JSON list of C-alpha atoms in Angstrom, two decimals:
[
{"chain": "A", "resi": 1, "resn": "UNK", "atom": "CA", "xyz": [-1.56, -11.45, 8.03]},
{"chain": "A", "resi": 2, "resn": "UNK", "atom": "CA", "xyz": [2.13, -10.57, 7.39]},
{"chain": "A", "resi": 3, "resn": "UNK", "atom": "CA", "xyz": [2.86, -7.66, 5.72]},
{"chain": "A", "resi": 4, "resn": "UNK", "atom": "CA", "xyz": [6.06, -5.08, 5.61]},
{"chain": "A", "resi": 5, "resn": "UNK", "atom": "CA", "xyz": [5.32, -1.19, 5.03]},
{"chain": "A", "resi": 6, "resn": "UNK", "atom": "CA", "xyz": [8.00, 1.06, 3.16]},
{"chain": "A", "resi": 7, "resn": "UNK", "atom": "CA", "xyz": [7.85, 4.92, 4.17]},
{"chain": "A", "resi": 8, "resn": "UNK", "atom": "CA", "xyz": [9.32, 6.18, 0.86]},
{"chain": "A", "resi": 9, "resn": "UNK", "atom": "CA", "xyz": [8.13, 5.35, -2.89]},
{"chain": "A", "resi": 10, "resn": "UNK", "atom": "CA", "xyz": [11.06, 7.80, -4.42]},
{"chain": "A", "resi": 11, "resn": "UNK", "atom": "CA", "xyz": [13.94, 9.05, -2.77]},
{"chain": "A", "resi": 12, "resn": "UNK", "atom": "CA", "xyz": [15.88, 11.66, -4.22]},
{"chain": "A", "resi": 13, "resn": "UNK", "atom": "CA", "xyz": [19.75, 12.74, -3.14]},
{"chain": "A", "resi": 14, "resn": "UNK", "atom": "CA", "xyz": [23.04, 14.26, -3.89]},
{"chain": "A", "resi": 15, "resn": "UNK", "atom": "CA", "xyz": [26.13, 12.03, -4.27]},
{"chain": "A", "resi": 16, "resn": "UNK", "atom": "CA", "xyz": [27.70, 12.22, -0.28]},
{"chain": "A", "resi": 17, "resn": "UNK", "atom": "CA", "xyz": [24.06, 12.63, 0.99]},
{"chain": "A", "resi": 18, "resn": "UNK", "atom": "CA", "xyz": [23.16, 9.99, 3.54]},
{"chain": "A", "resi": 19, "resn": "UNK", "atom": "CA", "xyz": [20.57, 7.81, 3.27]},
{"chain": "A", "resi": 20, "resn": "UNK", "atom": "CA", "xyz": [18.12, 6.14, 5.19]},
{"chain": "A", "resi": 21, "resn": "UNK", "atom": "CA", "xyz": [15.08, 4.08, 4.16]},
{"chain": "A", "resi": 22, "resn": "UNK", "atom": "CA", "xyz": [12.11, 3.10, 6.11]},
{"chain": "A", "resi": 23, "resn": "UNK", "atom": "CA", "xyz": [10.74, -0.42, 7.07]},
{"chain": "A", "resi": 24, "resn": "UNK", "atom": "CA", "xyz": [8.04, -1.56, 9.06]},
{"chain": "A", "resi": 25, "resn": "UNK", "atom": "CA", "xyz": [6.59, -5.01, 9.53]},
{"chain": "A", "resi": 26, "resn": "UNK", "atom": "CA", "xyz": [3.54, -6.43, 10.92]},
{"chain": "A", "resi": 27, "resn": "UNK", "atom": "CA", "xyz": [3.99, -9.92, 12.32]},
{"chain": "A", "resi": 28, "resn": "UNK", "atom": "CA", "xyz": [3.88, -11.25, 15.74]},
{"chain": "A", "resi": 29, "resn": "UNK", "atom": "CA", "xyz": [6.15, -13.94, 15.35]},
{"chain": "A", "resi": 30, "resn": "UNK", "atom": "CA", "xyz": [10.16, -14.19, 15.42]},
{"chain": "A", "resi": 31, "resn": "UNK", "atom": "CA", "xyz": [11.29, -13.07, 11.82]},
{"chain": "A", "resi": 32, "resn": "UNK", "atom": "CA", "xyz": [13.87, -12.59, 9.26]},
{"chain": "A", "resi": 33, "resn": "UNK", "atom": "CA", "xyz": [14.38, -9.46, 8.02]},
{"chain": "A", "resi": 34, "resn": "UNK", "atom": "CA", "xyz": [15.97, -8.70, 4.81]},
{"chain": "A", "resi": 35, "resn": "UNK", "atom": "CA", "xyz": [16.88, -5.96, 2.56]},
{"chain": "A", "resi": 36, "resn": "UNK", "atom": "CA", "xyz": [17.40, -6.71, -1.48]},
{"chain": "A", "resi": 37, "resn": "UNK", "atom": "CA", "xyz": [18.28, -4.43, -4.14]},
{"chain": "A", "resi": 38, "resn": "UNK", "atom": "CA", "xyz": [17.80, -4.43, -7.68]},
{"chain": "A", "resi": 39, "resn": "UNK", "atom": "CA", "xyz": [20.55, -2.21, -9.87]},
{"chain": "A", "resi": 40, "resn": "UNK", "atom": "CA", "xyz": [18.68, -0.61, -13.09]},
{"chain": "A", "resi": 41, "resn": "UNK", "atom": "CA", "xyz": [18.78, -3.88, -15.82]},
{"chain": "A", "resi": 42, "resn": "UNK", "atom": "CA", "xyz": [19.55, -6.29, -13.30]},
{"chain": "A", "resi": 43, "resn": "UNK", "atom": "CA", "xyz": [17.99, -9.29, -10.87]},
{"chain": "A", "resi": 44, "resn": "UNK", "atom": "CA", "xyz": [17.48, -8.62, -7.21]},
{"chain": "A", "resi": 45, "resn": "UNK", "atom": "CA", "xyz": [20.18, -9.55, -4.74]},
{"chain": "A", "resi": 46, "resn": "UNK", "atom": "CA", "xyz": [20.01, -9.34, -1.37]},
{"chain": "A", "resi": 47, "resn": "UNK", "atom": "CA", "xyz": [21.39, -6.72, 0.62]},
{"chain": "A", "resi": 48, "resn": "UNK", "atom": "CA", "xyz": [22.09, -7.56, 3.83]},
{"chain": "A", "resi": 49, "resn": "UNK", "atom": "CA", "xyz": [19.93, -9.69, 6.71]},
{"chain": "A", "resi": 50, "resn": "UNK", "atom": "CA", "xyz": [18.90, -9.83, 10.20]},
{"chain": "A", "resi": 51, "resn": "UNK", "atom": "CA", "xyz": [18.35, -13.35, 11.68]},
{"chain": "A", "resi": 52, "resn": "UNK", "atom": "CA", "xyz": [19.42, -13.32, 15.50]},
{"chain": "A", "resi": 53, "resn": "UNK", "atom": "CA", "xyz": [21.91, -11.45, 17.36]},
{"chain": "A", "resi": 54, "resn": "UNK", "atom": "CA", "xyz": [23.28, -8.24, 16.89]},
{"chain": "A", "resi": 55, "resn": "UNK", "atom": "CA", "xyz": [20.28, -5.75, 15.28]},
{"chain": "A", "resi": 56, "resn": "UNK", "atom": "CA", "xyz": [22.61, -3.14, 13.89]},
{"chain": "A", "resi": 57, "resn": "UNK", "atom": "CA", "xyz": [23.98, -5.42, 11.08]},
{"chain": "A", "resi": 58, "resn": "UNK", "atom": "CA", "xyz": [25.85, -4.72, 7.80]},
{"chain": "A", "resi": 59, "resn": "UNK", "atom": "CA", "xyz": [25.90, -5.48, 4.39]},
{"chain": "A", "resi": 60, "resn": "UNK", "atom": "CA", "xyz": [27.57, -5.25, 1.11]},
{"chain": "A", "resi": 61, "resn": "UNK", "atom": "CA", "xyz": [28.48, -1.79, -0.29]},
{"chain": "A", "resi": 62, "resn": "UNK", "atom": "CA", "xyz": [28.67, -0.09, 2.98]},
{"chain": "A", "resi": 63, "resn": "UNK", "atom": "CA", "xyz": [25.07, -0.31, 4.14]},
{"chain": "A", "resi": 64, "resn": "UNK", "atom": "CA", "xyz": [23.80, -1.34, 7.33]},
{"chain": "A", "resi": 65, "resn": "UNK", "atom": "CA", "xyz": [20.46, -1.72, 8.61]},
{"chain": "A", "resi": 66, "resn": "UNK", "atom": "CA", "xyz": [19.04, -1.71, 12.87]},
{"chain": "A", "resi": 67, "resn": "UNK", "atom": "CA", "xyz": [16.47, -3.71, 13.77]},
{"chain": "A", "resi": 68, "resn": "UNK", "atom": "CA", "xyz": [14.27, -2.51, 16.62]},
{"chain": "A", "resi": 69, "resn": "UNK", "atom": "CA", "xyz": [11.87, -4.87, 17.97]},
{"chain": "A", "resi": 70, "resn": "UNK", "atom": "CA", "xyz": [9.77, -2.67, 19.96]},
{"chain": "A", "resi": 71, "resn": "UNK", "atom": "CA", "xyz": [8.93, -0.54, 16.79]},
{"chain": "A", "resi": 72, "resn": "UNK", "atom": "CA", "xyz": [8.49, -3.68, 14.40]},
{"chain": "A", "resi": 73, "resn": "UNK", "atom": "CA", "xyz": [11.57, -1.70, 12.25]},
{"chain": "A", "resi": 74, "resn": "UNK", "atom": "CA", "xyz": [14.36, -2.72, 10.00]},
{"chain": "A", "resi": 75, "resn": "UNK", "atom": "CA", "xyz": [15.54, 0.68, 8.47]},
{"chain": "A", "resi": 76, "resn": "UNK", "atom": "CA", "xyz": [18.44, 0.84, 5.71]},
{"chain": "A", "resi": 77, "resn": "UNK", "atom": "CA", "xyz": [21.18, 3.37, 6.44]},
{"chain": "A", "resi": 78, "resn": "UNK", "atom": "CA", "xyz": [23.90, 4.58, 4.72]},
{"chain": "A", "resi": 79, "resn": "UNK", "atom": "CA", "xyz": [25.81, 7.31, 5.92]},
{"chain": "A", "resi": 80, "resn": "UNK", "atom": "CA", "xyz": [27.76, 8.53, 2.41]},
{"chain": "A", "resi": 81, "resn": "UNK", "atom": "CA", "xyz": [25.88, 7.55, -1.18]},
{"chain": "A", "resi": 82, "resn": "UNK", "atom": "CA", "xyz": [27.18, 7.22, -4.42]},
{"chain": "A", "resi": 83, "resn": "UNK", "atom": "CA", "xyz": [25.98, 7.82, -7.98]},
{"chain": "A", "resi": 84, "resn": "UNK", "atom": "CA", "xyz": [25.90, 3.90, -8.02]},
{"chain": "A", "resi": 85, "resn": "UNK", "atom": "CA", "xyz": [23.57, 3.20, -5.37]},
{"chain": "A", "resi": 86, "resn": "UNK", "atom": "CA", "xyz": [20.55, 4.36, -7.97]},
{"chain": "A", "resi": 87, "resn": "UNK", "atom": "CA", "xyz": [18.72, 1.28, -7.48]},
{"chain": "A", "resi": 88, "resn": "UNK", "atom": "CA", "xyz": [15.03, 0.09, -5.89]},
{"chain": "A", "resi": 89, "resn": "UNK", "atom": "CA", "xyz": [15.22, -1.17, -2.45]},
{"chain": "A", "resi": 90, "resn": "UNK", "atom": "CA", "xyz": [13.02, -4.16, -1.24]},
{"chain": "A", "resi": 91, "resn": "UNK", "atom": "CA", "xyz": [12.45, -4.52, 2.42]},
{"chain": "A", "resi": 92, "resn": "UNK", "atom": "CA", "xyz": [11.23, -8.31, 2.69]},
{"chain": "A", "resi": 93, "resn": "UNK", "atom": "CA", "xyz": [10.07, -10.32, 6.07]},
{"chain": "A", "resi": 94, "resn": "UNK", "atom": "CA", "xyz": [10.27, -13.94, 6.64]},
{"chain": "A", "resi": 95, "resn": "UNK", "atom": "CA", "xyz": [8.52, -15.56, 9.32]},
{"chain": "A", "resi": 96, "resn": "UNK", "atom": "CA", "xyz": [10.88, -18.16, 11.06]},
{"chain": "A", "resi": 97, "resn": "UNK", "atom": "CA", "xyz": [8.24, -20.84, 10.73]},
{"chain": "A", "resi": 98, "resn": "UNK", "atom": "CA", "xyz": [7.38, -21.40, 6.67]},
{"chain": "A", "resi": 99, "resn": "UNK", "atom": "CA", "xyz": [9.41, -19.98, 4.03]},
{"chain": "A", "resi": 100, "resn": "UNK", "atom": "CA", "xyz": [7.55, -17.57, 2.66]},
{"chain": "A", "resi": 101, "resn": "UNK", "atom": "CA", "xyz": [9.07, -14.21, 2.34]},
{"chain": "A", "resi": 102, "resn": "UNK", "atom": "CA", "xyz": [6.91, -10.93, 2.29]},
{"chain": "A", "resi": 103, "resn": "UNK", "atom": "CA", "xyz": [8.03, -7.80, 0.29]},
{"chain": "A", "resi": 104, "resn": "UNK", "atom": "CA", "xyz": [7.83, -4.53, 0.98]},
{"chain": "A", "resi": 105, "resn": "UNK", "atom": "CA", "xyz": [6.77, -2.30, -2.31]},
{"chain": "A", "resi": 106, "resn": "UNK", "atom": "CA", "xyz": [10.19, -0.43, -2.91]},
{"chain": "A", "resi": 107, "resn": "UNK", "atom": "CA", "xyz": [11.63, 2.31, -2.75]},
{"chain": "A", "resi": 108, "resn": "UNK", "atom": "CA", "xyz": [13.34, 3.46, -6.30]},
{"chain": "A", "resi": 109, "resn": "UNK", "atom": "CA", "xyz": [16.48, 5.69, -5.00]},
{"chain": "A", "resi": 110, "resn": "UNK", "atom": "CA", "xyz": [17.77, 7.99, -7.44]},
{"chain": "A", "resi": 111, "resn": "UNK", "atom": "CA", "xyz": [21.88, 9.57, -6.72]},
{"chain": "A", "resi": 112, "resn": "UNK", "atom": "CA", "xyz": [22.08, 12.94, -8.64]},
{"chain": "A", "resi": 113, "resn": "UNK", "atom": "CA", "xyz": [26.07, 12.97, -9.60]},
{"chain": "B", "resi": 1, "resn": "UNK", "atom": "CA", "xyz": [28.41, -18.91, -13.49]},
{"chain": "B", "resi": 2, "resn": "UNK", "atom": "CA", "xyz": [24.71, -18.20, -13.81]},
{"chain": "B", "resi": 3, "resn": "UNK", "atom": "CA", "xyz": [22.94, -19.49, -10.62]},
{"chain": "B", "resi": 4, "resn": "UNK", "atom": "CA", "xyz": [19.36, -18.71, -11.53]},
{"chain": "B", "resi": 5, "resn": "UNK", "atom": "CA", "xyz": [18.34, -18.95, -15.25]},
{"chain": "B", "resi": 6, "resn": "UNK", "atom": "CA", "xyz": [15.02, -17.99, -16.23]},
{"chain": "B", "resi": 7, "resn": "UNK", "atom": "CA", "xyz": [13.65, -18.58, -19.97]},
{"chain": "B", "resi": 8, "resn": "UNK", "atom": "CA", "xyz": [12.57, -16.60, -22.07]},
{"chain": "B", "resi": 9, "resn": "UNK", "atom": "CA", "xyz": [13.38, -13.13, -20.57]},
{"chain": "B", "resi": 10, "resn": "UNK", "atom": "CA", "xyz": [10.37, -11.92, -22.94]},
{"chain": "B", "resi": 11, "resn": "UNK", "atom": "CA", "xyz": [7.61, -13.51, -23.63]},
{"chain": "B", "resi": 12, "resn": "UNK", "atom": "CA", "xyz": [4.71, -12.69, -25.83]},
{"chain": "B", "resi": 13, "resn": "UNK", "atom": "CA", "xyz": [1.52, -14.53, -25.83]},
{"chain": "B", "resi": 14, "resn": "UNK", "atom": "CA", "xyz": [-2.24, -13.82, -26.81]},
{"chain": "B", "resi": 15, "resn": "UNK", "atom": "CA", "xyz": [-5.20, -13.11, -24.72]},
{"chain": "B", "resi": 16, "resn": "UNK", "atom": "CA", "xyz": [-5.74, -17.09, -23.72]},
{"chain": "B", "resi": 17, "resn": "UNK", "atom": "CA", "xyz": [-3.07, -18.57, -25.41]},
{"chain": "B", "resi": 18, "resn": "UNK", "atom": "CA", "xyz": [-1.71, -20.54, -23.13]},
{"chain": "B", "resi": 19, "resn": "UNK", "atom": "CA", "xyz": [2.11, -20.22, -21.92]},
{"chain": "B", "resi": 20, "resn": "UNK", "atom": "CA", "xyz": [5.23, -21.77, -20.01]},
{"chain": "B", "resi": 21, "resn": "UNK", "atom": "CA", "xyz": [7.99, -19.99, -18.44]},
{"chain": "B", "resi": 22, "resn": "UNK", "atom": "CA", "xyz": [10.64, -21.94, -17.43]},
{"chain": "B", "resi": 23, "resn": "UNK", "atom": "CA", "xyz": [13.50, -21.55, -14.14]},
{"chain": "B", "resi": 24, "resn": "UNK", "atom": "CA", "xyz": [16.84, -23.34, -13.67]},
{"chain": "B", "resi": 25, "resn": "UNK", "atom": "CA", "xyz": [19.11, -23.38, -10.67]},
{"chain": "B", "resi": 26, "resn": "UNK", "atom": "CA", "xyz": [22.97, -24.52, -10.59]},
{"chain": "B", "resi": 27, "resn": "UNK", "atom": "CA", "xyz": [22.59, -24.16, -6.58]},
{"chain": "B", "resi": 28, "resn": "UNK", "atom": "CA", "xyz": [21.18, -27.28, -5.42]},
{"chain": "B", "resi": 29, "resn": "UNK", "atom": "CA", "xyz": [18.65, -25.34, -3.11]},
{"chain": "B", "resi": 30, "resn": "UNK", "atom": "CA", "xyz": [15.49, -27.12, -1.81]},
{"chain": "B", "resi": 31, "resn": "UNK", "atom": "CA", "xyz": [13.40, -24.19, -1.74]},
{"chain": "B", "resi": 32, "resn": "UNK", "atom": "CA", "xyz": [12.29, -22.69, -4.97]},
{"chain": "B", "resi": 33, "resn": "UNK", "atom": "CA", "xyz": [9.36, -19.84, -5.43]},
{"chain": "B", "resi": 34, "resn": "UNK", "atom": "CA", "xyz": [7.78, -18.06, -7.97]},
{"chain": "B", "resi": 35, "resn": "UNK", "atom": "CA", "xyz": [6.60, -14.39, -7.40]},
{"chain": "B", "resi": 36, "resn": "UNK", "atom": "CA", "xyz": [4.43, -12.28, -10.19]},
{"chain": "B", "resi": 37, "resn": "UNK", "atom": "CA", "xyz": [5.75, -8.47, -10.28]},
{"chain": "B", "resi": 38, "resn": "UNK", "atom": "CA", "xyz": [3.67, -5.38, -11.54]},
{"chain": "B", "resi": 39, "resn": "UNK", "atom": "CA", "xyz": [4.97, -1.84, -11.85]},
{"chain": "B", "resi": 40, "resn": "UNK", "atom": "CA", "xyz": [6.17, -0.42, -8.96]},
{"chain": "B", "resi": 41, "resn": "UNK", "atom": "CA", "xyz": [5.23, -2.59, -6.98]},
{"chain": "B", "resi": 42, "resn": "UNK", "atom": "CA", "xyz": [5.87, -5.25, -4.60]},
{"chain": "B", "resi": 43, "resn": "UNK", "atom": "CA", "xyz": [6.64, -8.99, -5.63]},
{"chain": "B", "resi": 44, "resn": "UNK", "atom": "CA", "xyz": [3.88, -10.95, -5.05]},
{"chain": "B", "resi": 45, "resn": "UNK", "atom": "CA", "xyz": [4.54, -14.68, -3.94]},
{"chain": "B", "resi": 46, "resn": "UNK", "atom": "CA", "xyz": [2.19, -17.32, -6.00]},
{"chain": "B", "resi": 47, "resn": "UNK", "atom": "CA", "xyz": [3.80, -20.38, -4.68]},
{"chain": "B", "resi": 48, "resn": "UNK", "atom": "CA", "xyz": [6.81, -22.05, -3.73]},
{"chain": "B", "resi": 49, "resn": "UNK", "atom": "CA", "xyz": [8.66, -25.98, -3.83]},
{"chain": "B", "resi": 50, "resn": "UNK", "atom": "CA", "xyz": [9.93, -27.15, -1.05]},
{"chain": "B", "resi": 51, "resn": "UNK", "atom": "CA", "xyz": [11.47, -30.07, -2.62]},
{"chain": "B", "resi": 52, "resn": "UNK", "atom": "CA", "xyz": [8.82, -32.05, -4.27]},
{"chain": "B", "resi": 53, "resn": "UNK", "atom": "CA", "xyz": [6.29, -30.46, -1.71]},
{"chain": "B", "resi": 54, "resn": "UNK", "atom": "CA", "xyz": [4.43, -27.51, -3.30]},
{"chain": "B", "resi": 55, "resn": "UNK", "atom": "CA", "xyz": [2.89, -24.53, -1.13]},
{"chain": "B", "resi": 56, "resn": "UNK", "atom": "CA", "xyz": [-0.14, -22.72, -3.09]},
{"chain": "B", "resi": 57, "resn": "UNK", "atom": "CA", "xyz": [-0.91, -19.03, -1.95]},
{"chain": "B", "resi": 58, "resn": "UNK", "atom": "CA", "xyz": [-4.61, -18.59, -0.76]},
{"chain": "B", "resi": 59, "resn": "UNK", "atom": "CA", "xyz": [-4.93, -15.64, -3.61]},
{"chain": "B", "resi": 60, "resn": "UNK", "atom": "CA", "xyz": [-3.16, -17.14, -6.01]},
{"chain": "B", "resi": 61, "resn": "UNK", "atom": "CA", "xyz": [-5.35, -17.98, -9.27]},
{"chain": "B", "resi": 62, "resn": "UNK", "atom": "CA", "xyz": [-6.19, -21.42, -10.08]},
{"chain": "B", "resi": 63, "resn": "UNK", "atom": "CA", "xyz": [-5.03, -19.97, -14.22]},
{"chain": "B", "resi": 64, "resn": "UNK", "atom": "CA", "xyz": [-1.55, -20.05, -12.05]},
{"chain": "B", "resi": 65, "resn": "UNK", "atom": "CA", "xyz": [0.25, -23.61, -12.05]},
{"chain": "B", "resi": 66, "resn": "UNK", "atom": "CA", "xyz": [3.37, -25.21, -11.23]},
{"chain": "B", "resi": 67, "resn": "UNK", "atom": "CA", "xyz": [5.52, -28.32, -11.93]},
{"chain": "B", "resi": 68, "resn": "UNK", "atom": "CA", "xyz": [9.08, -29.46, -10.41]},
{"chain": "B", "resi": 69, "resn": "UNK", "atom": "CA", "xyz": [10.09, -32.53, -12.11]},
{"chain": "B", "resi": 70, "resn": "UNK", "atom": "CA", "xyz": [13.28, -32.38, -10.34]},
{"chain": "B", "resi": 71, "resn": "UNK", "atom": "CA", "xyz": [15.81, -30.52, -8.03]},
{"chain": "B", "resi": 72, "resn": "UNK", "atom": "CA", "xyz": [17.13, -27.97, -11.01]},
{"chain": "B", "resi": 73, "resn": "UNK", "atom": "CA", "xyz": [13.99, -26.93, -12.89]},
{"chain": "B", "resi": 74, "resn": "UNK", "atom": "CA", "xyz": [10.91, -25.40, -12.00]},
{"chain": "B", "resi": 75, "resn": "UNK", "atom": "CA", "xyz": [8.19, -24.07, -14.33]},
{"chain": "B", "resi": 76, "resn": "UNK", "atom": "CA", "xyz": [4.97, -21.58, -14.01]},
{"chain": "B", "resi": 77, "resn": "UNK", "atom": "CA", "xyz": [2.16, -22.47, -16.26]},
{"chain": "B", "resi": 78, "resn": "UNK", "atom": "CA", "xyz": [-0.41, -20.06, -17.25]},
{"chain": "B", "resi": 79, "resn": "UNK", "atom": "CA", "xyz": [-3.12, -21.75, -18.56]},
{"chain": "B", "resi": 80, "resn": "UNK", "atom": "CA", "xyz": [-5.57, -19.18, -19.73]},
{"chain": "B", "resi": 81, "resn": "UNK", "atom": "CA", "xyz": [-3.18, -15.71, -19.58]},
{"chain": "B", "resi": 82, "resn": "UNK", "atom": "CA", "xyz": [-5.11, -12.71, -19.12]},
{"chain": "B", "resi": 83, "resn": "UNK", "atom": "CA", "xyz": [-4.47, -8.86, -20.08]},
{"chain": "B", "resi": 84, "resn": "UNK", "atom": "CA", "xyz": [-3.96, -8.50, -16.34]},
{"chain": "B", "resi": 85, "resn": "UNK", "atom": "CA", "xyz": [-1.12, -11.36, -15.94]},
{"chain": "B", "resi": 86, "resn": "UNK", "atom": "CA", "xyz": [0.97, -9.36, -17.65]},
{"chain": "B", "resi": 87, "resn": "UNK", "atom": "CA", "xyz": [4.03, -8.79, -15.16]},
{"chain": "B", "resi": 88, "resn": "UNK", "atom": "CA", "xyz": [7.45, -9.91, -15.03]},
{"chain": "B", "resi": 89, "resn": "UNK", "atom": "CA", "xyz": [7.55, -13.36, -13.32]},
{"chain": "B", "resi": 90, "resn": "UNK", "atom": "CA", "xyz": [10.85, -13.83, -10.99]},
{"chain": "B", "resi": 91, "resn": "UNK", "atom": "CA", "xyz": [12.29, -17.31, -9.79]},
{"chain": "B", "resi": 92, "resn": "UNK", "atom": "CA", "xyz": [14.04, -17.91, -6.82]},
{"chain": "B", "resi": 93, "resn": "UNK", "atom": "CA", "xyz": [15.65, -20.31, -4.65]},
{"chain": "B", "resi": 94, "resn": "UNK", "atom": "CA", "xyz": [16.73, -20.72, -0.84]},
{"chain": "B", "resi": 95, "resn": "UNK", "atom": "CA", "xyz": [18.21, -22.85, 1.25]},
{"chain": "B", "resi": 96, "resn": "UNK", "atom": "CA", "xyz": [18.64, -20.77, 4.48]},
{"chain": "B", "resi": 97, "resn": "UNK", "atom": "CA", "xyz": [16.15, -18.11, 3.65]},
{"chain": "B", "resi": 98, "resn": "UNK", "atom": "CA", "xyz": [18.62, -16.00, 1.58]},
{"chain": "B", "resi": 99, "resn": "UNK", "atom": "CA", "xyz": [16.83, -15.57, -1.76]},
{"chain": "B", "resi": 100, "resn": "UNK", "atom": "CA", "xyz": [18.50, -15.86, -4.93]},
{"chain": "B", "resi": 101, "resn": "UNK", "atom": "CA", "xyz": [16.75, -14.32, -7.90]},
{"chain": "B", "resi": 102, "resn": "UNK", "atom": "CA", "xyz": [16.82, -15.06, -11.80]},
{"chain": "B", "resi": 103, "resn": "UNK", "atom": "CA", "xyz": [16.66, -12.70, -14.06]},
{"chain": "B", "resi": 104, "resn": "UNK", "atom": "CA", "xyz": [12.99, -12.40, -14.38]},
{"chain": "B", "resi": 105, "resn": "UNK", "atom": "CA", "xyz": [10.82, -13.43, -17.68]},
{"chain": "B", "resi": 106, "resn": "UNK", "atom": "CA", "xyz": [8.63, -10.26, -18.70]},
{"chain": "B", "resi": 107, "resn": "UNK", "atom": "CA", "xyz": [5.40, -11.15, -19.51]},
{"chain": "B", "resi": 108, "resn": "UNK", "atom": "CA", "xyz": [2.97, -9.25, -22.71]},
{"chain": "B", "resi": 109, "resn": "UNK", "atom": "CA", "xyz": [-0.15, -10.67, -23.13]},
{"chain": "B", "resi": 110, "resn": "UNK", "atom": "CA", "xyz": [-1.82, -9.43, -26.83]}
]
């Protein structure tokens, strides 16, 4: 069975710190790999994706995220935070057969000002 | 421009009292879910639409059930809610695999 693994429950930094979250999956297959965020009092939106090509991709806000295949990975990077990036990070898998979507647990990051 | 519209955003029911939480979508997507989220942790798919055609999860309890009388709406019936259902319930919709998310309907059950 699918599932995706997230290193970190909390993750605590100063504003300039850089970041970087930890994803593994567990799924033969070809995947999609996504990360979504959800800002304190709103909905989840997605981050950024992997689907084919390049596996160092980027996404909104200055994030970016490398998929390695031979480590089943999909870590979130970003190299300066901000006080706004206090959110909970989803890492989710999608198998490229079906379209069911697997989430990670989160990871609730916290930006001291 | 609301894509995903969930209703209520709170609901309150009593232990067995059964309850309907309704989902909207401006998007025109084919794929709609619904997933059942706990504290701190991961959302947990019960089922998703594509179009009319409906995909149970194995774990998913038969108290769970769905309707989607059409494209735009899709609703999550619980038919028998129990102290442990209470969770927020999220909607979403796809057409390429990108997820969009309501708002989420939080769930207490009394």
């Amino acid at each position: 069975a699918q599932s995706v693994s997230q290193h970190n429950h909390h993750v605590i930094l100063s504003e300039a710190a850089s970041l970087e979250l930890g994803c593994n999956y567990s799924y033969g297959g070809t995947v999609n790999l996504f990360w979504y965020v959800q800002y304190p009092g709103q909905h989840l939106q997605l981050l950024l994706k992997y689907f084919s090509g390049d596996p160092l991709v980027k996404g909104i806000k200055g994030f970016e995220a490398e998929f390695i295949k031979s480590k089943f990975s999909f870590n979130l990077r970003k190299p300066s935070v901000q006080w706004s990036d206090t959110a909970e990070y989803f890492c989710a898998v999608n198998a490229l057969r079906g379209f069911k979507t697997i989430f990670g647990a989160g990871t609730r990051l916290f930006v001291k000002a | 421009d609301a894509m995903v519209i969930q209703n209520p955003r709170y609901q309150v029911t009593q232990f067995g009292k059964p309850v309907t939480l309704s989902c909207s979508q401006t998007l025109n997507h084919n794929v709609m879910y619904w997933y059942q989220q706990k504290s701190s942790q991961a959302p947990k798919l019960l089922f998703h639409y594509y179009d009319k055609d409906f995909n149970n999860e194995a774990d998913t309890p038969d108290n769970f059930q769905s309707r989607r009388p059409n494209t735009s709406f899709c609703f999550l019936d619980i038919r028998s809610p129990g102290l442990g259902d209470a969770a927020m319930y999220l909607c979403a919709t796809s057409i390429n695999r990108d997820q969009y998310f309501g708002p989420g309907t939080r769930l207490l059950v009394l």
